[in-house]
Coordinates of N, CA and C in Angstrom, one line a residue:
M18 N 0.8 -1.2 0.0 CA 0.0 0.0 0.0 C 0.9 1.2 0.0
T19 N 0.6 2.2 -0.9 CA 1.3 3.4 -1.0 C 0.8 4.4 0.1
H20 N 1.7 5.0 0.8 CA 1.4 6.0 1.8 C 1.9 7.4 1.3
I21 N 0.9 8.3 1.2 CA 1.2 9.6 0.7 C 1.1 10.6 1.8
L22 N 2.1 11.5 2.0 CA 2.0 12.5 3.0 C 1.9 13.9 2.2
R23 N 0.8 14.6 2.5 CA 0.6 15.9 1.8 C 0.9 17.0 2.8
I24 N 1.8 17.8 2.5 CA 2.2 19.0 3.3 C 1.8 20.3 2.6
D25 N 1.0 21.1 3.3 CA 0.6 22.4 2.8 C 1.1 23.4 3.7
S26 N 1.5 24.6 3.2 CA 2.0 25.7 4.0 C 1.5 27.1 3.7
S27 N 0.7 27.1 2.6 CA 0.2 28.4 2.1 C -0.8 29.0 3.2
L28 N -0.7 30.4 3.3 CA -1.6 31.1 4.2 C -2.9 31.5 3.5
K29 N -3.0 31.2 2.2 CA -4.2 31.7 1.4 C -5.4 30.8 1.4
G30 N -5.4 29.7 2.2 CA -6.5 28.8 2.3 C -7.0 28.3 0.9
E31 N -8.3 28.4 0.7 CA -8.9 27.9 -0.6 C -8.4 28.6 -1.8
D32 N -7.8 29.8 -1.6 CA -7.3 30.6 -2.8 C -5.9 30.2 -3.2
S33 N -5.3 29.3 -2.4 CA -3.9 28.9 -2.6 C -3.7 28.1 -3.9
I34 N -2.8 28.5 -4.7 CA -2.4 27.8 -5.9 C -1.6 26.5 -5.5
S35 N -0.7 26.7 -4.6 CA 0.1 25.5 -4.2 C -0.8 24.4 -3.6
R36 N -1.9 24.8 -2.9 CA -2.8 23.8 -2.3 C -3.6 23.1 -3.5
R37 N -4.0 23.9 -4.4 CA -4.7 23.4 -5.6 C -3.8 22.3 -6.3
L38 N -2.5 22.6 -6.4 CA -1.6 21.7 -7.1 C -1.4 20.4 -6.2
T39 N -1.1 20.6 -4.9 CA -0.9 19.4 -4.1 C -2.2 18.5 -4.1
G40 N -3.3 19.2 -4.1 CA -4.6 18.4 -4.2 C -4.7 17.6 -5.4
R41 N -4.3 18.2 -6.6 CA -4.3 17.4 -7.8 C -3.3 16.3 -7.9
I42 N -2.1 16.6 -7.4 CA -1.0 15.6 -7.3 C -1.5 14.4 -6.5
V43 N -2.0 14.7 -5.3 CA -2.5 13.6 -4.5 C -3.6 12.8 -5.2
A44 N -4.5 13.5 -5.8 CA -5.6 12.8 -6.6 C -5.1 11.9 -7.7
R45 N -4.1 12.4 -8.4 CA -3.4 11.6 -9.4 C -2.8 10.3 -8.9
L46 N -2.0 10.5 -7.8 CA -1.4 9.4 -7.2 C -2.4 8.4 -6.6
A47 N -3.3 8.9 -5.9 CA -4.3 8.0 -5.3 C -5.2 7.3 -6.3
G48 N -5.4 8.0 -7.5 CA -6.2 7.4 -8.5 C -5.5 6.2 -9.1
A49 N -4.2 6.2 -9.1 CA -3.4 5.1 -9.7 C -3.2 4.0 -8.6
H50 N -3.4 4.4 -7.4 CA -3.2 3.4 -6.3 C -4.4 3.5 -5.4
P51 N -5.5 2.8 -5.7 CA -6.8 2.9 -5.0 C -6.6 2.6 -3.5
D52 N -5.6 1.8 -3.2 CA -5.5 1.4 -1.7 C -4.5 2.4 -1.0
A53 N -4.2 3.5 -1.7 CA -3.3 4.5 -1.1 C -3.8 5.1 0.2
R54 N -3.0 5.3 1.2 CA -3.3 6.0 2.4 C -2.8 7.4 2.3
V55 N -3.6 8.4 2.6 CA -3.1 9.8 2.6 C -3.2 10.4 4.0
T56 N -2.1 11.0 4.4 CA -2.0 11.8 5.6 C -1.8 13.2 5.2
E57 N -2.5 14.1 5.8 CA -2.4 15.5 5.5 C -1.9 16.3 6.7
R58 N -1.0 17.3 6.5 CA -0.5 18.1 7.5 C -0.5 19.6 7.0
D59 N -1.3 20.4 7.6 CA -1.4 21.8 7.2 C -0.5 22.7 8.1
L60 N 0.6 23.1 7.6 CA 1.5 23.8 8.4 C 1.1 25.3 8.7
S61 N 0.2 25.8 7.9 CA -0.2 27.2 8.1 C -0.9 27.4 9.4
R62 N -1.3 26.4 10.1 CA -1.9 26.5 11.4 C -0.8 26.8 12.5
G63 N 0.4 26.7 12.1 CA 1.6 27.0 13.0 C 2.4 25.8 13.3
V64 N 3.7 26.1 13.3 CA 4.7 25.0 13.7 C 5.7 25.7 14.6
P65 N 5.8 25.2 15.9 CA 6.7 25.9 16.8 C 8.1 25.9 16.3
Q66 N 8.8 27.0 16.4 CA 10.2 27.0 16.0 C 11.1 26.2 17.0
I67 N 12.1 25.6 16.5 CA 13.0 24.8 17.4 C 13.8 25.9 18.3
D68 N 14.1 25.5 19.5 CA 14.9 26.3 20.3 C 15.7 25.5 21.3
A69 N 16.3 26.1 22.3 CA 17.1 25.3 23.3 C 16.2 24.2 24.0
G70 N 15.0 24.6 24.3 CA 14.1 23.6 24.9 C 13.9 22.4 24.0
W71 N 13.8 22.6 22.7 CA 13.6 21.5 21.7 C 14.8 20.6 21.7
I72 N 16.0 21.2 21.7 CA 17.2 20.4 21.7 C 17.3 19.6 22.9
G73 N 17.0 20.2 24.1 CA 17.0 19.5 25.3 C 16.0 18.3 25.3
A74 N 14.9 18.5 24.7 CA 13.8 17.5 24.7 C 14.1 16.3 23.8
V75 N 14.5 16.6 22.5 CA 14.6 15.5 21.6 C 15.9 14.7 21.8
Y76 N 16.9 15.3 22.4 CA 18.1 14.6 22.6 C 18.3 14.1 24.1
T77 N 17.2 14.1 24.8 CA 17.1 13.5 26.1 C 16.4 12.1 25.9
A78 N 16.9 11.1 26.6 CA 16.3 9.8 26.5 C 14.8 9.9 26.9
P79 N 13.9 9.2 26.2 CA 12.5 9.4 26.6 C 12.2 9.2 28.1
E80 N 12.8 8.2 28.7 CA 12.5 7.9 30.1 C 13.1 9.0 31.0
A81 N 13.9 9.8 30.5 CA 14.5 10.9 31.4 C 14.0 12.2 31.2
R82 N 13.0 12.4 30.3 CA 12.4 13.7 29.9 C 11.5 14.2 31.0
S83 N 11.5 15.5 31.2 CA 10.5 16.1 32.1 C 9.2 16.1 31.4
A84 N 8.1 16.5 32.0 CA 6.8 16.6 31.4 C 6.8 17.6 30.2
D85 N 7.5 18.7 30.4 CA 7.6 19.7 29.3 C 8.4 19.2 28.2
Q86 N 9.5 18.5 28.5 CA 10.3 17.9 27.4 C 9.5 16.8 26.6
A87 N 8.7 16.1 27.4 CA 8.0 15.0 26.7 C 6.9 15.6 25.8
S88 N 6.3 16.7 26.1 CA 5.3 17.4 25.3 C 6.0 17.9 24.0
I89 N 7.1 18.6 24.2 CA 7.9 19.1 23.0 C 8.3 18.0 22.1
A90 N 8.9 17.0 22.7 CA 9.4 15.8 21.9 C 8.2 15.1 21.2
D91 N 7.1 15.0 21.8 CA 6.0 14.3 21.2 C 5.5 14.9 19.9
Y92 N 5.4 16.3 19.9 CA 5.0 17.0 18.7 C 6.0 16.7 17.6
S93 N 7.3 16.9 17.9 CA 8.3 16.7 16.9 C 8.4 15.3 16.4
D94 N 8.2 14.3 17.3 CA 8.2 12.9 17.0 C 7.1 12.6 16.0
R95 N 5.9 13.2 16.2 CA 4.8 13.0 15.3 C 5.1 13.4 13.9
L96 N 5.7 14.6 13.8 CA 6.1 15.1 12.5 C 7.1 14.1 11.8
L97 N 8.0 13.7 12.6 CA 9.0 12.7 12.1 C 8.4 11.4 11.7
A98 N 7.5 10.9 12.5 CA 6.8 9.6 12.2 C 6.0 9.7 10.9
E99 N 5.4 10.8 10.6 CA 4.6 11.0 9.4 C 5.5 10.9 8.2
V100 N 6.7 11.5 8.3 CA 7.6 11.4 7.1 C 8.2 10.0 7.0
K101 N 8.6 9.4 8.1 CA 9.1 8.0 8.0 C 8.1 7.0 7.4
A102 N 6.8 7.2 7.7 CA 5.8 6.3 7.3 C 5.5 6.5 5.8
A103 N 5.8 7.6 5.3 CA 5.4 8.0 3.9 C 6.3 7.3 2.8
D104 N 5.7 6.9 1.7 CA 6.4 6.5 0.6 C 6.6 7.7 -0.4
V105 N 5.6 8.6 -0.4 CA 5.7 9.8 -1.3 C 5.3 11.0 -0.5
L106 N 6.1 12.1 -0.6 CA 5.8 13.3 0.1 C 5.4 14.3 -1.0
V107 N 4.2 14.9 -0.8 CA 3.7 15.9 -1.8 C 3.7 17.2 -1.0
I108 N 4.6 18.1 -1.4 CA 4.9 19.3 -0.5 C 4.5 20.6 -1.3
G109 N 3.6 21.4 -0.8 CA 3.2 22.6 -1.3 C 4.2 23.7 -0.9
L110 N 4.8 24.4 -1.9 CA 5.9 25.3 -1.7 C 5.5 26.7 -2.3
P111 N 4.7 27.5 -1.6 CA 4.5 28.9 -2.1 C 5.8 29.7 -1.8
V112 N 6.2 30.4 -2.7 CA 7.4 31.2 -2.5 C 7.1 32.5 -1.8
Y113 N 7.6 32.8 -0.7 CA 7.3 34.0 0.1 C 8.7 34.8 0.2
N114 N 8.7 35.9 -0.4 CA 9.9 36.8 -0.3 C 11.1 36.0 -0.8
F115 N 11.0 35.3 -1.9 CA 12.0 34.6 -2.5 C 12.4 33.3 -1.8
G116 N 11.8 33.0 -0.7 CA 12.2 31.8 0.1 C 11.0 31.0 0.5
V117 N 11.2 30.1 1.5 CA 10.2 29.2 1.9 C 9.4 29.8 3.1
P118 N 8.1 29.5 3.2 CA 7.3 30.0 4.3 C 8.0 29.6 5.7
A119 N 7.9 30.4 6.6 CA 8.5 30.2 7.9 C 8.1 28.9 8.5
T120 N 6.8 28.5 8.4 CA 6.3 27.3 9.0 C 6.9 26.0 8.3
L121 N 7.1 26.1 7.0 CA 7.8 25.0 6.2 C 9.2 24.9 6.7
K122 N 9.9 26.0 6.9 CA 11.3 26.0 7.4 C 11.3 25.3 8.8
S123 N 10.3 25.7 9.7 CA 10.2 25.1 11.0 C 10.0 23.6 10.9
W124 N 9.1 23.2 10.0 CA 8.8 21.7 9.8 C 10.1 21.0 9.5
I125 N 10.9 21.6 8.5 CA 12.2 21.0 8.2 C 13.1 20.9 9.3
D126 N 13.1 22.0 10.1 CA 14.0 22.0 11.3 C 13.7 20.9 12.3
H127 N 12.4 20.6 12.5 CA 12.0 19.5 13.3 C 12.4 18.2 12.8
L128 N 12.5 18.1 11.5 CA 12.9 16.8 10.9 C 14.5 16.6 11.0
A129 N 15.2 17.7 11.0 CA 16.7 17.6 11.0 C 17.2 17.1 12.3
R130 N 17.2 15.8 12.5 CA 17.6 15.2 13.7 C 18.7 14.1 13.5
K131 N 19.8 14.4 14.0 CA 21.0 13.5 13.9 C 20.6 12.1 14.5
G132 N 20.8 11.1 13.7 CA 20.5 9.7 14.1 C 19.1 9.3 13.7
E133 N 18.3 10.2 13.3 CA 16.9 9.9 12.8 C 16.7 10.1 11.3
T134 N 17.2 11.3 10.8 CA 17.1 11.6 9.4 C 18.4 11.7 8.7
F135 N 19.5 11.8 9.5 CA 20.8 11.8 8.9 C 21.8 11.4 9.9
R136 N 23.0 11.1 9.5 CA 24.1 10.8 10.4 C 25.4 11.2 9.7
Y137 N 26.4 11.4 10.5 CA 27.7 11.8 9.9 C 28.6 10.5 9.9
T138 N 29.3 10.4 8.7 CA 30.2 9.2 8.6 C 31.5 9.7 8.1
Q139 N 32.5 8.8 8.0 CA 33.8 9.2 7.6 C 33.8 9.9 6.2
A140 N 32.8 9.4 5.4 CA 32.6 10.0 4.0 C 31.8 11.2 4.0
G141 N 31.3 11.7 5.1 CA 30.4 12.8 5.1 C 29.0 12.5 5.6
P142 N 28.1 13.4 5.5 CA 26.7 13.1 6.0 C 26.0 12.1 5.1
E143 N 25.2 11.3 5.8 CA 24.4 10.3 5.0 C 22.9 10.4 5.5
G144 N 22.0 10.6 4.5 CA 20.6 10.7 4.8 C 20.1 9.3 5.1
L145 N 19.1 9.3 6.0 CA 18.6 8.0 6.5 C 17.2 7.7 6.1
L146 N 16.6 8.6 5.2 CA 15.2 8.4 4.8 C 15.2 8.0 3.3
K147 N 16.0 7.1 2.9 CA 16.2 6.6 1.5 C 14.9 5.9 1.1
G148 N 14.8 5.9 -0.3 CA 13.7 5.1 -0.9 C 12.4 5.8 -1.0
K149 N 12.4 7.1 -0.7 CA 11.1 7.9 -0.8 C 11.2 8.8 -2.0
R150 N 10.0 9.2 -2.4 CA 9.8 10.2 -3.5 C 9.2 11.4 -3.0
A151 N 9.6 12.6 -3.5 CA 9.0 13.8 -3.2 C 8.6 14.6 -4.4
I152 N 7.4 15.1 -4.4 CA 6.9 16.0 -5.5 C 6.6 17.3 -4.9
I153 N 7.2 18.4 -5.4 CA 7.1 19.7 -4.8 C 6.2 20.5 -5.7
A154 N 5.1 21.1 -5.2 CA 4.3 22.0 -6.0 C 4.6 23.4 -5.6
L155 N 5.4 24.1 -6.5 CA 5.9 25.4 -6.2 C 5.0 26.4 -6.9
S156 N 4.6 27.5 -6.2 CA 3.8 28.6 -6.8 C 4.5 29.9 -6.4
S157 N 4.5 30.8 -7.3 CA 5.1 32.1 -7.1 C 4.4 33.1 -8.0
D158 N 4.4 34.4 -7.6 CA 3.9 35.5 -8.4 C 5.0 35.9 -9.4
G159 N 6.2 36.1 -9.0 CA 7.2 36.6 -9.8 C 8.5 35.8 -9.9
T160 N 8.7 34.9 -9.0 CA 10.0 34.2 -8.9 C 10.0 33.0 -9.8
K161 N 10.9 32.9 -10.7 CA 11.0 31.7 -11.6 C 11.8 30.6 -11.0
L162 N 11.2 29.4 -11.1 CA 11.8 28.2 -10.5 C 13.3 28.1 -11.1
G163 N 14.2 27.9 -10.2 CA 15.6 27.7 -10.6 C 16.4 29.0 -10.9
S164 N 15.7 30.2 -10.8 CA 16.4 31.4 -11.1 C 17.3 31.8 -10.0
G165 N 18.1 32.8 -10.3 CA 19.1 33.3 -9.3 C 18.4 33.9 -8.0
V166 N 17.1 34.2 -8.1 CA 16.5 34.7 -6.9 C 15.5 33.7 -6.3
D167 N 15.6 32.5 -6.8 CA 14.7 31.4 -6.2 C 15.6 30.7 -5.1
F168 N 15.3 31.2 -3.8 CA 16.0 30.6 -2.7 C 15.2 29.5 -2.0
A169 N 14.1 29.2 -2.6 CA 13.1 28.2 -2.0 C 13.4 26.8 -2.5
S170 N 13.3 26.6 -3.8 CA 13.4 25.3 -4.4 C 14.7 24.6 -4.1
G171 N 15.8 25.3 -4.2 CA 17.1 24.7 -4.0 C 17.3 24.3 -2.5
Y172 N 16.8 25.1 -1.6 CA 16.9 24.8 -0.2 C 16.1 23.5 0.1
V173 N 14.8 23.5 -0.3 CA 14.0 22.3 0.0 C 14.6 21.0 -0.6
K174 N 15.0 21.1 -1.9 CA 15.6 20.0 -2.5 C 16.9 19.5 -1.8
H175 N 17.7 20.5 -1.4 CA 18.9 20.2 -0.6 C 18.6 19.4 0.7
M176 N 17.7 20.0 1.4 CA 17.3 19.4 2.7 C 16.7 18.0 2.6
L177 N 15.9 17.8 1.6 CA 15.4 16.5 1.3 C 16.5 15.5 1.0
G178 N 17.4 16.0 0.1 CA 18.6 15.1 -0.2 C 19.4 14.8 1.0
F179 N 19.6 15.8 1.9 CA 20.4 15.6 3.1 C 19.7 14.6 4.0
F180 N 18.4 14.5 3.9 CA 17.7 13.4 4.7 C 17.7 12.1 3.9
G181 N 18.2 12.0 2.7 CA 18.2 10.8 1.9 C 17.2 10.7 0.9
I182 N 16.3 11.7 0.7 CA 15.3 11.7 -0.3 C 15.8 12.4 -1.5
T183 N 16.2 11.6 -2.5 CA 16.9 12.2 -3.7 C 16.0 12.2 -4.9
E184 N 14.9 11.5 -4.9 CA 14.0 11.4 -6.0 C 13.0 12.6 -5.8
V185 N 13.4 13.8 -6.3 CA 12.6 15.0 -6.1 C 12.2 15.6 -7.4
E186 N 10.9 15.8 -7.6 CA 10.4 16.4 -8.8 C 9.6 17.7 -8.4
F187 N 9.6 18.7 -9.4 CA 8.9 19.9 -9.2 C 7.8 20.1 -10.2
V188 N 6.7 20.6 -9.7 CA 5.6 21.0 -10.5 C 5.5 22.5 -10.2
A189 N 5.7 23.4 -11.2 CA 5.8 24.8 -10.9 C 4.8 25.6 -11.6
A190 N 4.1 26.4 -10.8 CA 3.2 27.5 -11.3 C 3.9 28.8 -10.9
D191 N 5.0 29.1 -11.6 CA 5.9 30.2 -11.3 C 5.6 31.4 -12.2
Q192 N 6.0 32.5 -11.7 CA 5.9 33.8 -12.4 C 4.4 34.0 -12.9
M193 N 3.5 33.7 -12.0 CA 2.1 33.8 -12.4 C 1.6 35.2 -12.7
I194 N 2.4 36.2 -12.3 CA 2.0 37.6 -12.6 C 1.9 37.9 -14.1
F195 N 2.7 37.1 -14.9 CA 2.7 37.4 -16.3 C 1.6 36.7 -17.1
D196 N 1.2 35.5 -16.6 CA 0.2 34.7 -17.3 C -0.3 33.6 -16.3
A197 N -1.1 34.0 -15.4 CA -1.6 33.1 -14.3 C -2.3 31.9 -14.9
E198 N -3.2 32.2 -15.8 CA -4.0 31.1 -16.3 C -3.2 30.1 -17.1
G199 N -2.3 30.6 -18.0 CA -1.5 29.7 -18.8 C -0.5 28.9 -17.9
T200 N 0.1 29.6 -16.9 CA 1.0 29.0 -16.0 C 0.4 27.8 -15.2
I201 N -0.8 28.1 -14.7 CA -1.5 27.1 -13.9 C -1.9 25.9 -14.8
R202 N -2.3 26.2 -16.0 CA -2.7 25.1 -16.9 C -1.5 24.3 -17.2
A203 N -0.3 24.9 -17.4 CA 0.9 24.1 -17.7 C 1.3 23.3 -16.5
A204 N 1.1 23.8 -15.3 CA 1.5 23.0 -14.1 C 0.5 21.8 -14.0
E205 N -0.8 22.0 -14.3 CA -1.7 20.9 -14.2 C -1.4 19.9 -15.3
D206 N -1.0 20.3 -16.5 CA -0.6 19.4 -17.5 C 0.6 18.6 -17.0
R207 N 1.5 19.2 -16.4 CA 2.7 18.5 -15.8 C 2.3 17.5 -14.8
I208 N 1.3 17.8 -14.0 CA 0.8 16.8 -13.1 C 0.3 15.5 -13.8
E209 N -0.4 15.7 -14.9 CA -1.0 14.6 -15.6 C 0.1 13.7 -16.2
S210 N 1.3 14.3 -16.4 CA 2.4 13.6 -17.0 C 3.3 12.9 -16.0
L211 N 3.0 13.1 -14.7 CA 3.8 12.5 -13.6 C 3.6 11.0 -13.6
A212 N 4.7 10.3 -13.4 CA 4.6 8.9 -13.2 C 3.8 8.6 -11.9
A213 N 2.8 7.8 -12.0 CA 2.0 7.6 -10.8 C 2.5 6.3 -10.1

């Protein structure tokens, strides 16, 4: 059974283009795999930033955690468990000020845990979440995917690779300010061509 994890981060709710695209991607994948399980995580509701308390919590043995540490670690562990359980990650990436939304950055920070998603070896870092696929639905008003001012897509792709997820594809509705309808249509066509 295929397990799909859908991550949305846009603040625009029903008006969000990245949400529209992640919805279509999930529908395409689920249509090809009728037994697929879909887990949804909406980051726009807020994701706590990591801090010293987080470090103390997640790197303390579970049996030695205080009540506060257990609560902090439990939230972070749930995010991590969702990613570990998924075969495919479908991530909505609206470009905000040339970068990733703060909540998406915080989600990634929660996942960046030595011994869980990566480890250091003599040969350098090794990602521990191998064998997964990620499809990123990028939307932007003016930023072109892969351009010199796109600080979002490269970062997300790098971090996924750092975690061992190297099969990463982009569906882009970028530079919509110039031709929103045509750009969205091209992105939707791209979704229809994705291997399911």
